[in-house]
Short mmCIF file of C-alpha atoms in Angstrom, two decimals:
data_model
loop_
_atom_site.label_atom_id
_atom_site.label_comp_id
_atom_site.label_asym_id
_atom_site.label_seq_id
_atom_site.Cartn_x
_atom_site.Cartn_y
_atom_site.Cartn_z
CA MET D 1 -4.19 11.70 -6.05
CA PRO D 2 -1.86 12.54 -8.85
CA GLU D 3 0.75 13.23 -5.92
CA VAL D 4 -0.03 9.47 -4.18
CA MET D 5 0.42 7.33 -8.06
CA GLU D 6 3.28 9.64 -9.30
CA THR D 7 5.10 8.65 -5.83
CA LEU D 8 3.50 5.42 -6.41
CA GLY D 9 4.59 5.24 -9.49
CA ARG D 10 8.31 6.59 -8.53
CA HIS D 11 9.04 3.87 -5.74
CA ARG D 12 6.61 1.03 -7.11
CA LEU D 13 6.76 -0.92 -4.23
CA LEU D 14 4.14 0.04 -1.19
CA PRO D 15 5.18 -0.96 2.40
CA VAL D 16 2.83 -3.32 4.44
CA VAL D 17 2.77 -2.36 7.32
CA VAL D 18 1.22 -3.53 10.62
CA ILE D 19 2.78 -1.72 14.03
CA HIS D 20 1.36 -3.27 17.62
CA ASP D 21 2.63 -0.68 19.38
CA GLU D 22 2.50 2.99 18.66
CA ALA D 23 5.89 3.60 20.21
CA HIS D 24 7.81 1.86 17.63
CA ALA D 25 5.80 4.50 14.89
CA ASP D 26 8.26 7.45 14.43
CA GLY D 27 11.04 5.05 14.73
CA LEU D 28 9.08 2.10 11.73
CA ALA D 29 9.20 6.40 9.86
CA GLU D 30 12.44 6.68 10.49
CA ALA D 31 13.93 3.64 8.42
CA LEU D 32 11.68 3.57 5.70
CA VAL D 33 13.27 7.47 5.70
CA ARG D 34 16.41 6.21 5.94
CA GLY D 35 16.17 3.18 3.60
CA GLY D 36 14.34 4.50 0.42
CA LEU D 37 10.82 3.96 0.23
CA PRO D 38 9.71 6.86 1.95
CA LEU D 39 5.94 6.12 1.69
CA ALA D 40 4.00 3.28 3.97
CA GLU D 41 0.74 1.74 4.08
CA VAL D 42 0.14 1.07 7.71
CA THR D 43 -2.75 -1.51 8.16
CA PHE D 44 -5.86 -1.36 10.80
CA ARG D 45 -4.92 -4.53 12.50
CA THR D 46 -4.65 -4.05 15.35
CA GLU D 47 -5.70 -1.24 17.94
CA ALA D 48 -2.23 1.48 17.45
CA ALA D 49 -2.91 1.74 13.99
CA THR D 50 -5.12 5.44 14.13
CA ALA D 51 -1.97 6.54 16.37
CA ALA D 52 0.72 5.11 14.58
CA ILE D 53 -0.43 6.83 11.11
CA ARG D 54 -0.88 10.11 13.37
CA THR D 55 3.09 9.90 14.58
CA MET D 56 4.36 8.94 11.54
CA SER D 57 2.59 11.16 9.25
CA ARG D 58 3.93 13.97 11.33
CA ARG D 59 7.12 13.52 8.78
CA HIS D 60 6.42 15.42 6.14
CA GLU D 61 8.73 13.59 3.54
CA LEU D 62 6.45 10.53 4.33
CA LEU D 63 3.85 9.02 1.97
CA VAL D 64 1.12 7.29 5.12
CA GLY D 65 -2.05 5.91 3.78
CA ALA D 66 -4.32 3.96 5.78
CA GLY D 67 -4.33 0.02 5.09
CA THR D 68 -7.10 -2.93 5.89
CA VAL D 69 -9.52 -0.10 6.06
CA THR D 70 -13.25 -1.96 6.05
CA THR D 71 -15.31 0.75 7.60
CA ALA D 72 -16.34 4.28 6.86
CA GLY D 73 -15.93 5.25 10.55
CA GLN D 74 -12.64 3.69 9.60
CA VAL D 75 -12.12 6.26 6.39
CA ASP D 76 -12.56 8.98 9.08
CA GLN D 77 -10.29 8.00 11.83
CA ALA D 78 -7.97 8.01 8.83
CA HIS D 79 -8.18 11.05 7.82
CA ASP D 80 -8.84 12.64 11.60
CA ALA D 81 -4.94 10.79 12.14
CA GLY D 82 -3.52 12.58 9.27
CA ALA D 83 -3.79 9.32 6.25
CA ARG D 84 -3.07 10.44 2.58
CA PHE D 85 -4.85 7.49 0.86
CA VAL D 86 -7.32 4.54 1.94
CA VAL D 87 -6.43 0.48 0.67
CA SER D 88 -8.77 -1.96 1.16
CA PRO D 89 -8.44 -5.59 1.19
CA GLY D 90 -12.14 -5.87 -0.29
CA LEU D 91 -14.35 -3.71 -2.62
CA SER D 92 -16.71 -1.79 0.53
CA PRO D 93 -18.94 1.21 -1.32
CA SER D 94 -19.45 2.81 2.17
CA VAL D 95 -15.49 3.33 2.39
CA VAL D 96 -15.21 4.14 -1.43
CA ARG D 97 -17.95 7.11 -0.95
CA ARG D 98 -16.68 8.25 2.24
CA CYS D 99 -13.40 8.59 0.48
CA ALA D 100 -14.66 10.61 -2.76
CA GLN D 101 -16.28 13.32 -0.14
CA LEU D 102 -13.55 13.32 2.10
CA GLY D 103 -10.85 13.40 -1.42
CA LEU D 104 -9.14 10.93 -0.11
CA PRO D 105 -7.29 8.30 -3.09
CA VAL D 106 -9.07 4.72 -2.37
CA PHE D 107 -7.15 1.11 -3.45
CA PRO D 108 -10.06 -1.34 -3.00
CA GLY D 109 -9.38 -4.90 -3.35
CA VAL D 110 -10.41 -7.13 -6.33
CA ALA D 111 -9.81 -10.48 -7.90
CA THR D 112 -12.55 -10.73 -9.87
CA ALA D 113 -13.68 -8.83 -13.28
CA THR D 114 -17.48 -8.59 -11.85
CA GLU D 115 -15.35 -6.68 -8.77
CA LEU D 116 -13.47 -4.67 -10.61
CA LEU D 117 -17.10 -3.59 -12.60
CA ALA D 118 -18.60 -2.67 -9.55
CA ALA D 119 -15.22 -0.64 -8.37
CA LEU D 120 -15.68 1.32 -12.13
CA ASP D 121 -19.08 1.85 -11.30
CA GLU D 122 -17.89 3.55 -7.49
CA GLY D 123 -15.65 5.56 -10.23
CA VAL D 124 -12.67 3.50 -8.59
CA SER D 125 -9.74 3.03 -11.72
CA THR D 126 -6.62 2.45 -9.42
CA VAL D 127 -7.38 -1.06 -7.22
CA LYS D 128 -5.54 -3.39 -4.76
CA PHE D 129 -5.71 -7.33 -6.52
CA PHE D 130 -5.53 -9.09 -3.57
CA PRO D 131 -5.16 -11.61 -2.52
CA ALA D 132 -2.81 -11.73 -5.28
CA GLN D 133 -0.74 -14.92 -5.34
CA THR D 134 -3.61 -16.87 -4.72
CA SER D 135 -6.04 -15.28 -7.20
CA GLY D 136 -3.73 -16.18 -9.83
CA GLY D 137 -0.69 -14.31 -9.70
CA PRO D 138 0.96 -12.37 -12.73
CA ALA D 139 -1.11 -14.12 -14.69
CA ALA D 140 -3.92 -13.29 -13.78
CA VAL D 141 -3.52 -9.43 -13.64
CA ARG D 142 -2.67 -10.27 -17.27
CA ALA D 143 -5.55 -11.35 -17.98
CA LEU D 144 -8.10 -8.81 -15.62
CA ALA D 145 -6.01 -6.18 -18.18
CA GLY D 146 -7.30 -7.05 -21.46
CA PRO D 147 -10.76 -6.10 -21.31
CA PHE D 148 -10.11 -3.10 -19.01
CA PRO D 149 -7.16 -1.84 -20.28
CA HIS D 150 -7.49 1.95 -18.29
CA VAL D 151 -7.16 0.01 -14.70
CA GLN D 152 -3.78 0.16 -13.15
CA PHE D 153 -3.02 -2.32 -9.82
CA ILE D 154 -1.82 -2.31 -7.26
CA PRO D 155 -1.02 -6.32 -6.64
CA THR D 156 -0.49 -7.67 -2.57
CA GLY D 157 -1.00 -10.65 -1.29
CA GLY D 158 2.03 -12.94 -1.80
CA VAL D 159 3.87 -10.83 -3.42
CA THR D 160 7.99 -11.85 -2.76
CA PRO D 161 11.30 -10.42 -3.95
CA GLY D 162 11.36 -14.03 -5.47
CA ASN D 163 8.41 -12.19 -7.72
CA LEU D 164 8.12 -9.26 -7.84
CA ASN D 165 9.66 -8.66 -11.12
CA ASP D 166 6.79 -10.97 -12.28
CA TYR D 167 4.70 -8.44 -11.41
CA LEU D 168 6.24 -5.15 -12.62
CA ALA D 169 6.95 -6.24 -16.05
CA LEU D 170 3.41 -5.97 -16.84
CA PRO D 171 2.63 -2.45 -17.82
CA HIS D 172 -1.06 -1.71 -15.90
CA VAL D 173 0.68 -2.59 -12.09
CA VAL D 174 1.58 0.34 -10.57
CA ALA D 175 3.04 -0.64 -8.24
CA VAL D 176 3.04 -3.87 -5.89
CA GLY D 177 2.54 -4.05 -1.63
CA GLY D 178 4.38 -6.42 1.00
CA SER D 179 5.32 -6.87 4.11
CA TRP D 180 8.92 -8.66 3.81
CA MET D 181 11.15 -5.61 4.15
CA VAL D 182 9.02 -4.16 7.32
CA PRO D 183 8.91 -7.41 9.15
CA ALA D 184 6.18 -7.67 12.27
CA GLU D 185 8.93 -9.38 14.01
CA ALA D 186 11.65 -6.36 13.79
CA VAL D 187 9.08 -3.56 13.77
CA GLN D 188 7.66 -5.07 17.49
CA GLU D 189 10.83 -5.39 18.64
CA GLY D 190 12.47 -2.07 17.49
CA ASP D 191 15.35 -3.28 15.66
CA LEU D 192 15.41 -0.37 13.15
CA GLU D 193 18.87 -1.44 11.40
CA THR D 194 17.08 -4.54 10.31
CA VAL D 195 14.40 -2.52 8.78
CA THR D 196 16.67 -0.35 7.59
CA ALA D 197 18.94 -2.99 5.68
CA LEU D 198 15.53 -4.61 4.33
CA VAL D 199 14.20 -1.56 2.97
CA ARG D 200 17.29 -0.72 1.23
CA GLU D 201 17.58 -3.99 -0.38
CA ALA D 202 14.10 -4.13 -1.65
CA VAL D 203 14.51 -0.08 -2.78
CA ALA D 204 17.56 -2.32 -4.89
CA LEU D 205 15.68 -5.26 -5.92
CA VAL D 206 13.16 -3.10 -7.94
CA ALA D 207 16.05 -0.58 -9.08
CA ALA D 208 17.00 -3.52 -11.25
CA THR D 209 13.98 -5.28 -12.17
CA GLN D 210 13.91 -1.72 -14.10
CA GLY D 211 17.20 -1.86 -15.32
CA ARG D 212 18.06 1.77 -13.65
#
């Protein structure tokens, strides 16, 4: 967990990746590293996810996690493929407990105080706030942080270059998840130049919002 949190806290941006063909995984990994954002959440929305995680995890400079994980079985698949953290769209006790058994950091999705309490009951103090924009956006994160000052958030869902700073300005936000710098069409077409350029732009935008 310390390494994962340190990496998230340093880059403050978690690319959410959808890969339909494992053949594009290594090129995408290269584009992320070359663009200055050496981490990725590979979603379990496609059949290629496990193979893509395995391929991308071979690059030791890249921190690869599994996203859209909804079952304990998927946790096992992700772990066996080399994923170093797990992200879930909601709070599944079976997912959280299996991650704990395997020593995998897990960031379950929450959108309400009740769900956040349930996450804390499972021993989780860093959560994915999802879907961020339609659940109230930065104002909702700020409101939830009030009664839960020791919780850290990774808002995901509807985060864009236009509202990025509104989230990152909140002290309880460790990073945000987004996909605009890894568009599915460019990944599918193997357009690494476009992906690299978008990643660099995202990194520069985060740096600008942080005043560095």
